[in-house]
Amino acid sequence: MEKNHQGETIKNKKQLYYHLVFWLLYFLYHTLQYSERIEDFEFSMFINLPTLTVDPLFVYLNLYWLIPSFLLKKRWMLFGFWAFCGIVLVAFFTRLYWYEVAYALYPQFITCNTCGVFSHNFFYNMAQGSYLLAFSSALRLYYLNVDKDKKLSDINQEKLHTELSFLKSQIHPHFFFNTLNNIYALSVQKSAQTPEMILKLSQLMDYLIYQSDSPLVPLNKEIKYMNLYLDLERLRFGKRLDLNIDITGNMEGKSIPPLLLLPFIENSFKHGTTGQLQKIKIIIGLDIEEDRIFMRVKNPNTGPSTMSIVSNGLGLKNVERRLRLLYQNDFSIIVKNDGKAYQVALNIPLTRLTSN
């Protein structure tokens, strides 16, 4: 809380500094412009003092009262009325200062256009007030719109992060449940492979729980833990499993959202091994290009429970939802069923890793 307060204080000080610099430059601009006409810098500074008093007062009155109270609430008539009153008052007090103070001290500069408060130049001062009103209103509305867009973007990002976290939380217990069942089956058989499976599972758990919270992970890390999962399945099925893996392309320097590839492979084992097949043939292919990755997974069709992208299970349905949140329409999933095997083809973008 204290850190936020300090940050807000620094921000306010910077804004105050910027405002002071702006008004000083505004004053200097009018002073130099007028001094060229009359060839007297001292009098030009003196007569332009309202640009440091009356003009800022009107601008801040517009920014913090007229716009919030009337313009933003669509009370157009009241905004127009009070804005017009403000413009007239700016012109009046500017002219009053000129006539009663400036020209009283420097009478040699009085001309026919400056001989009274409501002289010809009064309308020039009204035009200047109108300019201040229009400029400050446009600037205020622009920054309000930018701030609104930023808040909306922050809300959408938070919503996206929350939904992605929820979907990932569903994947974790689903995966652990399946793998623990596998280890339990081996332990019942008193298999010598049980300790190795537990070790590999612990490494996978470390990745799933602690290392997959980042929005992106290196592609080689995602594939490394994909291979860990495949090792677990090799231990589980032994010689029954005919696993063919083909990875082409350079994975270095590329990243991917975590846990996007693993559910497709897990799903192929979950639904491709439910029958009494003597040989389980699963084919996995990864083609890595410069900015995209193509994944193909093929598993046997062992019955009505075989994978479907629109199934009621958690697996691929959640992955598809994640893909839509992450990539909108910049991805594709194609599911084919020829009666003997199911095939899933995935096409998603890759992100280049940036060096710190």
GROMACS .gro file of C-alpha atoms in nm:
model
  356
    1MET     CA    1   0.000   0.000   0.000
    2GLU     CA    2   0.282   0.240   0.093
    3LYS     CA    3   0.465   0.157  -0.230
    4ASN     CA    4   0.152   0.233  -0.434
    5HIS     CA    5   0.109   0.561  -0.248
    6GLN     CA    6   0.468   0.661  -0.323
    7GLY     CA    7   0.419   0.572  -0.689
    8GLU     CA    8   0.104   0.784  -0.705
    9THR     CA    9   0.286   1.076  -0.541
   10ILE     CA   10   0.569   1.060  -0.795
   11LYS     CA   11   0.315   1.044  -1.078
   12ASN     CA   12   0.132   1.351  -0.944
   13LYS     CA   13   0.459   1.545  -0.911
   14LYS     CA   14   0.548   1.462  -1.272
   15GLN     CA   15   0.207   1.579  -1.391
   16LEU     CA   16   0.243   1.904  -1.197
   17TYR     CA   17   0.586   1.959  -1.353
   18TYR     CA   18   0.452   1.897  -1.705
   19HIS     CA   19   0.164   2.140  -1.648
   20LEU     CA   20   0.399   2.412  -1.521
   21VAL     CA   21   0.629   2.369  -1.819
   22PHE     CA   22   0.333   2.384  -2.059
   23TRP     CA   23   0.199   2.712  -1.918
   24LEU     CA   24   0.542   2.870  -1.909
   25LEU     CA   25   0.595   2.780  -2.274
   26TYR     CA   26   0.243   2.907  -2.355
   27PHE     CA   27   0.325   3.237  -2.182
   28LEU     CA   28   0.663   3.261  -2.359
   29TYR     CA   29   0.505   3.194  -2.699
   30HIS     CA   30   0.253   3.479  -2.661
   31THR     CA   31   0.517   3.710  -2.517
   32LEU     CA   32   0.759   3.656  -2.806
   33GLN     CA   33   0.483   3.679  -3.065
   34TYR     CA   34   0.353   4.013  -2.929
   35SER     CA   35   0.698   4.157  -2.866
   36GLU     CA   36   0.779   4.122  -3.238
   37ARG     CA   37   0.487   4.353  -3.317
   38ILE     CA   38   0.550   4.623  -3.057
   39GLU     CA   39   0.929   4.577  -3.023
   40ASP     CA   40   0.917   4.593  -2.644
   41PHE     CA   41   0.977   4.264  -2.462
   42GLU     CA   42   0.915   4.403  -2.111
   43PHE     CA   43   0.568   4.536  -2.195
   44SER     CA   44   0.489   4.216  -2.389
   45MET     CA   45   0.564   4.008  -2.079
   46PHE     CA   46   0.354   4.239  -1.863
   47ILE     CA   47   0.049   4.243  -2.090
   48ASN     CA   48   0.055   3.863  -2.137
   49LEU     CA   49   0.037   3.782  -1.766
   50PRO     CA   50  -0.328   3.666  -1.806
   51THR     CA   51  -0.190   3.366  -1.998
   52LEU     CA   52  -0.045   3.254  -1.662
   53THR     CA   53  -0.356   3.338  -1.456
   54VAL     CA   54  -0.690   3.377  -1.633
   55ASP     CA   55  -0.626   3.122  -1.911
   56PRO     CA   56  -0.510   2.835  -1.682
   57LEU     CA   57  -0.800   2.903  -1.445
   58PHE     CA   58  -1.051   2.869  -1.730
   59VAL     CA   59  -0.883   2.555  -1.868
   60TYR     CA   60  -0.884   2.376  -1.531
   61LEU     CA   61  -1.240   2.486  -1.466
   62ASN     CA   62  -1.332   2.321  -1.796
   63LEU     CA   63  -1.129   2.006  -1.726
   64TYR     CA   64  -1.249   1.941  -1.372
   65TRP     CA   65  -1.598   2.093  -1.365
   66LEU     CA   66  -1.756   2.157  -1.705
   67ILE     CA   67  -1.651   1.831  -1.871
   68PRO     CA   68  -1.726   1.592  -1.578
   69SER     CA   69  -2.044   1.770  -1.469
   70PHE     CA   70  -2.203   1.839  -1.807
   71LEU     CA   71  -2.021   1.710  -2.117
   72LEU     CA   72  -1.965   1.352  -1.997
   73LYS     CA   73  -2.322   1.338  -1.867
   74LYS     CA   74  -2.452   1.456  -2.207
   75ARG     CA   75  -2.600   1.773  -2.063
   76TRP     CA   76  -2.514   1.959  -2.382
   77MET     CA   77  -2.718   2.276  -2.324
   78LEU     CA   78  -2.575   2.340  -1.978
   79PHE     CA   79  -2.223   2.268  -2.100
   80GLY     CA   80  -2.268   2.514  -2.387
   81PHE     CA   81  -2.417   2.779  -2.160
   82TRP     CA   82  -2.144   2.763  -1.894
   83ALA     CA   83  -1.871   2.732  -2.157
   84PHE     CA   84  -1.995   3.048  -2.329
   85CYS     CA   85  -2.008   3.228  -1.993
   86GLY     CA   86  -1.650   3.116  -1.927
   87ILE     CA   87  -1.532   3.242  -2.266
   88VAL     CA   88  -1.694   3.584  -2.205
   89LEU     CA   89  -1.540   3.605  -1.856
   90VAL     CA   90  -1.194   3.515  -1.989
   91ALA     CA   91  -1.222   3.792  -2.247
   92PHE     CA   92  -1.363   4.039  -1.992
   93PHE     CA   93  -1.098   3.986  -1.721
   94THR     CA   94  -0.818   3.983  -1.977
   95ARG     CA   95  -0.939   4.309  -2.126
   96LEU     CA   96  -1.000   4.457  -1.779
   97TYR     CA   97  -0.641   4.377  -1.681
   98TRP     CA   98  -0.511   4.528  -2.004
   99TYR     CA   99  -0.717   4.849  -1.973
  100GLU     CA  100  -0.699   4.906  -1.596
  101VAL     CA  101  -0.342   4.785  -1.530
  102ALA     CA  102  -0.119   4.730  -1.834
  103TYR     CA  103  -0.215   5.034  -2.043
  104ALA     CA  104  -0.241   5.248  -1.729
  105LEU     CA  105   0.128   5.178  -1.664
  106TYR     CA  106   0.229   5.191  -2.032
  107PRO     CA  107  -0.004   5.452  -2.189
  108GLN     CA  108   0.228   5.494  -2.489
  109PHE     CA  109   0.099   5.163  -2.629
  110ILE     CA  110  -0.270   5.257  -2.628
  111THR     CA  111  -0.429   5.252  -2.975
  112CYS     CA  112  -0.783   5.290  -3.101
  113ASN     CA  113  -0.828   4.912  -3.076
  114THR     CA  114  -0.724   4.906  -2.710
  115CYS     CA  115  -0.899   5.210  -2.570
  116GLY     CA  116  -1.165   5.025  -2.367
  117VAL     CA  117  -1.267   4.695  -2.213
  118PHE     CA  118  -1.527   4.626  -2.482
  119SER     CA  119  -1.323   4.747  -2.775
  120HIS     CA  120  -1.269   4.565  -3.105
  121ASN     CA  121  -1.007   4.332  -2.950
  122PHE     CA  122  -1.266   4.196  -2.704
  123PHE     CA  123  -1.380   3.950  -2.972
  124TYR     CA  124  -1.020   3.847  -3.032
  125ASN     CA  125  -0.998   3.753  -2.664
  126MET     CA  126  -1.325   3.561  -2.694
  127ALA     CA  127  -1.181   3.369  -2.989
  128GLN     CA  128  -0.874   3.285  -2.780
  129GLY     CA  129  -1.099   3.160  -2.499
  130SER     CA  130  -1.288   2.943  -2.751
  131TYR     CA  131  -0.959   2.794  -2.866
  132LEU     CA  132  -0.863   2.711  -2.506
  133LEU     CA  133  -1.202   2.548  -2.451
  134ALA     CA  134  -1.184   2.337  -2.767
  135PHE     CA  135  -0.821   2.232  -2.717
  136SER     CA  136  -0.857   2.137  -2.350
  137SER     CA  137  -1.186   1.952  -2.415
  138ALA     CA  138  -1.039   1.751  -2.702
  139LEU     CA  139  -0.731   1.664  -2.498
  140ARG     CA  140  -0.937   1.561  -2.196
  141LEU     CA  141  -1.174   1.344  -2.401
  142TYR     CA  142  -0.879   1.179  -2.576
  143TYR     CA  143  -0.710   1.080  -2.250
  144LEU     CA  144  -1.039   0.965  -2.099
  145ASN     CA  145  -1.088   0.741  -2.400
  146VAL     CA  146  -0.731   0.607  -2.377
  147ASP     CA  147  -0.778   0.540  -2.004
  148LYS     CA  148  -1.110   0.365  -2.071
  149ASP     CA  149  -0.949   0.145  -2.338
  150LYS     CA  150  -0.663   0.059  -2.103
  151LYS     CA  151  -0.900  -0.036  -1.821
  152LEU     CA  152  -1.107  -0.246  -2.060
  153SER     CA  153  -0.792  -0.415  -2.188
  154ASP     CA  154  -0.677  -0.484  -1.829
  155ILE     CA  155  -1.018  -0.633  -1.745
  156ASN     CA  156  -1.011  -0.853  -2.056
  157GLN     CA  157  -0.656  -0.968  -1.981
  158GLU     CA  158  -0.751  -1.051  -1.622
  159LYS     CA  159  -1.057  -1.239  -1.744
  160LEU     CA  160  -0.845  -1.430  -1.996
  161HIS     CA  161  -0.584  -1.514  -1.731
  162THR     CA  162  -0.854  -1.634  -1.488
  163GLU     CA  163  -1.022  -1.853  -1.749
  164LEU     CA  164  -0.694  -2.000  -1.869
  165SER     CA  165  -0.592  -2.076  -1.510
  166PHE     CA  166  -0.927  -2.247  -1.454
  167LEU     CA  167  -0.886  -2.461  -1.766
  168LYS     CA  168  -0.529  -2.555  -1.670
  169SER     CA  169  -0.646  -2.648  -1.320
  170GLN     CA  170  -0.889  -2.894  -1.481
  171ILE     CA  171  -0.612  -3.051  -1.689
  172HIS     CA  172  -0.384  -3.116  -1.389
  173PRO     CA  173  -0.610  -3.344  -1.178
  174HIS     CA  174  -0.729  -3.520  -1.494
  175PHE     CA  175  -0.371  -3.602  -1.589
  176PHE     CA  176  -0.265  -3.703  -1.236
  177PHE     CA  177  -0.567  -3.929  -1.193
  178ASN     CA  178  -0.483  -4.124  -1.508
  179THR     CA  179  -0.111  -4.156  -1.428
  180LEU     CA  180  -0.167  -4.258  -1.067
  181ASN     CA  181  -0.402  -4.530  -1.189
  182ASN     CA  182  -0.121  -4.655  -1.412
  183ILE     CA  183   0.127  -4.662  -1.121
  184TYR     CA  184  -0.129  -4.836  -0.901
  185ALA     CA  185  -0.176  -5.108  -1.163
  186LEU     CA  186   0.202  -5.164  -1.176
  187SER     CA  187   0.234  -5.167  -0.797
  188VAL     CA  188  -0.036  -5.434  -0.771
  189GLN     CA  189   0.168  -5.643  -1.014
  190LYS     CA  190   0.478  -5.568  -0.802
  191SER     CA  191   0.650  -5.439  -1.114
  192ALA     CA  192   1.016  -5.336  -1.091
  193GLN     CA  193   0.926  -5.038  -1.306
  194THR     CA  194   0.713  -4.876  -1.034
  195PRO     CA  195   0.998  -4.665  -0.875
  196GLU     CA  196   1.102  -4.535  -1.218
  197MET     CA  197   0.743  -4.437  -1.297
  198ILE     CA  198   0.711  -4.254  -0.964
  199LEU     CA  199   1.034  -4.061  -1.034
  200LYS     CA  200   0.918  -3.959  -1.382
  201LEU     CA  201   0.577  -3.864  -1.245
  202SER     CA  202   0.741  -3.640  -0.983
  203GLN     CA  203   0.934  -3.463  -1.259
  204LEU     CA  204   0.612  -3.414  -1.453
  205MET     CA  205   0.437  -3.285  -1.141
  206ASP     CA  206   0.714  -3.029  -1.093
  207TYR     CA  207   0.656  -2.904  -1.447
  208LEU     CA  208   0.277  -2.908  -1.429
  209ILE     CA  209   0.249  -2.741  -1.089
  210TYR     CA  210   0.547  -2.508  -1.063
  211GLN     CA  211   0.687  -2.442  -1.410
  212SER     CA  212   0.372  -2.406  -1.619
  213ASP     CA  213   0.239  -2.087  -1.457
  214SER     CA  214   0.418  -1.867  -1.709
  215PRO     CA  215   0.224  -1.752  -2.017
  216LEU     CA  216   0.495  -1.905  -2.237
  217VAL     CA  217   0.756  -2.177  -2.194
  218PRO     CA  218   1.042  -2.276  -2.427
  219LEU     CA  219   0.920  -2.522  -2.688
  220ASN     CA  220   1.206  -2.762  -2.610
  221LYS     CA  221   1.092  -2.774  -2.246
  222GLU     CA  222   0.732  -2.855  -2.346
  223ILE     CA  223   0.858  -3.134  -2.573
  224LYS     CA  224   1.095  -3.261  -2.302
  225TYR     CA  225   0.807  -3.314  -2.062
  226MET     CA  226   0.594  -3.457  -2.341
  227ASN     CA  227   0.865  -3.720  -2.380
  228LEU     CA  228   0.858  -3.782  -2.005
  229TYR     CA  229   0.490  -3.865  -2.033
  230LEU     CA  230   0.562  -4.098  -2.326
  231ASP     CA  231   0.827  -4.273  -2.114
  232LEU     CA  232   0.563  -4.336  -1.851
  233GLU     CA  233   0.333  -4.491  -2.112
  234ARG     CA  234   0.618  -4.707  -2.248
  235LEU     CA  235   0.676  -4.840  -1.898
  236ARG     CA  236   0.307  -4.903  -1.857
  237PHE     CA  237   0.238  -5.092  -2.181
  238GLY     CA  238   0.577  -5.243  -2.246
  239LYS     CA  239   0.599  -5.445  -2.570
  240ARG     CA  240   0.228  -5.396  -2.643
  241LEU     CA  241   0.299  -5.035  -2.735
  242ASP     CA  242   0.416  -4.955  -3.087
  243LEU     CA  243   0.502  -4.586  -3.052
  244ASN     CA  244   0.628  -4.389  -3.349
  245ILE     CA  245   0.752  -4.033  -3.285
  246ASP     CA  246   0.876  -3.804  -3.560
  247ILE     CA  247   0.998  -3.451  -3.474
  248THR     CA  248   1.133  -3.228  -3.750
  249GLY     CA  249   1.253  -2.868  -3.746
  250ASN     CA  250   1.445  -2.647  -3.507
  251MET     CA  251   1.281  -2.592  -3.170
  252GLU     CA  252   1.549  -2.359  -3.028
  253GLY     CA  253   1.449  -2.000  -2.961
  254LYS     CA  254   1.077  -2.071  -2.985
  255SER     CA  255   0.811  -2.072  -2.715
  256ILE     CA  256   0.458  -2.197  -2.665
  257PRO     CA  257   0.186  -2.171  -2.396
  258PRO     CA  258   0.243  -2.458  -2.151
  259LEU     CA  259   0.040  -2.779  -2.159
  260LEU     CA  260  -0.097  -2.739  -2.510
  261LEU     CA  261   0.064  -3.047  -2.668
  262LEU     CA  262   0.047  -3.295  -2.381
  263PRO     CA  263  -0.335  -3.328  -2.361
  264PHE     CA  264  -0.353  -3.446  -2.725
  265ILE     CA  265  -0.104  -3.724  -2.653
  266GLU     CA  266  -0.267  -3.812  -2.323
  267ASN     CA  267  -0.602  -3.831  -2.500
  268SER     CA  268  -0.465  -4.071  -2.762
  269PHE     CA  269  -0.353  -4.311  -2.489
  270LYS     CA  270  -0.670  -4.270  -2.286
  271HIS     CA  271  -0.901  -4.355  -2.576
  272GLY     CA  272  -0.673  -4.559  -2.800
  273THR     CA  273  -0.597  -4.826  -2.541
  274THR     CA  274  -0.944  -4.904  -2.403
  275GLY     CA  275  -0.994  -5.221  -2.611
  276GLN     CA  276  -0.823  -5.559  -2.595
  277LEU     CA  277  -0.573  -5.488  -2.872
  278GLN     CA  278  -0.262  -5.705  -2.870
  279LYS     CA  279  -0.067  -5.421  -3.031
  280ILE     CA  280  -0.133  -5.052  -2.962
  281LYS     CA  281  -0.003  -4.839  -3.245
  282ILE     CA  282   0.022  -4.464  -3.177
  283ILE     CA  283   0.187  -4.223  -3.419
  284ILE     CA  284   0.296  -3.872  -3.316
  285GLY     CA  285   0.443  -3.617  -3.553
  286LEU     CA  286   0.570  -3.263  -3.484
  287ASP     CA  287   0.671  -3.035  -3.770
  288ILE     CA  288   0.835  -2.719  -3.636
  289GLU     CA  289   0.856  -2.427  -3.875
  290GLU     CA  290   0.981  -2.073  -3.825
  291ASP     CA  291   0.662  -1.937  -3.669
  292ARG     CA  292   0.421  -2.231  -3.650
  293ILE     CA  293   0.403  -2.588  -3.525
  294PHE     CA  294   0.203  -2.872  -3.682
  295MET     CA  295   0.115  -3.170  -3.464
  296ARG     CA  296  -0.035  -3.499  -3.579
  297VAL     CA  297  -0.157  -3.770  -3.343
  298LYS     CA  298  -0.304  -4.100  -3.461
  299ASN     CA  299  -0.442  -4.375  -3.236
  300PRO     CA  300  -0.662  -4.685  -3.282
  301ASN     CA  301  -1.039  -4.656  -3.287
  302THR     CA  302  -1.133  -4.882  -2.998
  303GLY     CA  303  -1.501  -4.799  -2.967
  304PRO     CA  304  -1.755  -4.521  -2.909
  305SER     CA  305  -1.548  -4.365  -2.629
  306THR     CA  306  -1.263  -4.285  -2.864
  307MET     CA  307  -1.160  -3.924  -2.866
  308SER     CA  308  -1.375  -3.654  -3.013
  309ILE     CA  309  -1.316  -3.283  -3.006
  310VAL     CA  310  -1.677  -3.231  -2.898
  311SER     CA  311  -1.683  -3.507  -2.636
  312ASN     CA  312  -1.814  -3.441  -2.289
  313GLY     CA  313  -1.477  -3.523  -2.133
  314LEU     CA  314  -1.236  -3.267  -1.995
  315GLY     CA  315  -0.944  -3.341  -2.228
  316LEU     CA  316  -0.959  -3.199  -2.578
  317LYS     CA  317  -1.268  -2.991  -2.514
  318ASN     CA  318  -1.074  -2.782  -2.262
  319VAL     CA  319  -0.772  -2.763  -2.492
  320GLU     CA  320  -0.987  -2.630  -2.775
  321ARG     CA  321  -1.130  -2.368  -2.539
  322ARG     CA  322  -0.778  -2.265  -2.438
  323LEU     CA  323  -0.671  -2.241  -2.801
  324ARG     CA  324  -0.965  -2.015  -2.882
  325LEU     CA  325  -0.883  -1.787  -2.589
  326LEU     CA  326  -0.516  -1.772  -2.680
  327TYR     CA  327  -0.529  -1.749  -3.060
  328GLN     CA  328  -0.888  -1.650  -3.148
  329ASN     CA  329  -0.911  -1.785  -3.505
  330ASP     CA  330  -0.539  -1.827  -3.574
  331PHE     CA  331  -0.531  -2.203  -3.516
  332SER     CA  332  -0.690  -2.516  -3.656
  333ILE     CA  333  -0.785  -2.861  -3.528
  334ILE     CA  334  -0.886  -3.132  -3.775
  335VAL     CA  335  -1.026  -3.463  -3.648
  336LYS     CA  336  -1.057  -3.761  -3.883
  337ASN     CA  337  -1.210  -4.106  -3.828
  338ASP     CA  338  -1.173  -4.376  -4.091
  339GLY     CA  339  -1.333  -4.645  -3.872
  340LYS     CA  340  -1.001  -4.797  -3.776
  341ALA     CA  341  -0.814  -4.500  -3.636
  342TYR     CA  342  -0.866  -4.146  -3.516
  343GLN     CA  343  -0.635  -3.869  -3.624
  344VAL     CA  344  -0.598  -3.519  -3.482
  345ALA     CA  345  -0.405  -3.250  -3.668
  346LEU     CA  346  -0.318  -2.930  -3.481
  347ASN     CA  347  -0.179  -2.609  -3.630
  348ILE     CA  348  -0.084  -2.322  -3.396
  349PRO     CA  349   0.153  -2.020  -3.401
  350LEU     CA  350   0.487  -2.013  -3.222
  351THR     CA  351   0.640  -1.717  -3.041
  352ARG     CA  352   1.005  -1.619  -3.067
  353LEU     CA  353   1.191  -1.615  -2.736
  354THR     CA  354   1.339  -1.276  -2.649
  355SER     CA  355   1.675  -1.250  -2.477
  356ASN     CA  356   1.691  -1.040  -2.158
   0.00000   0.00000   0.00000
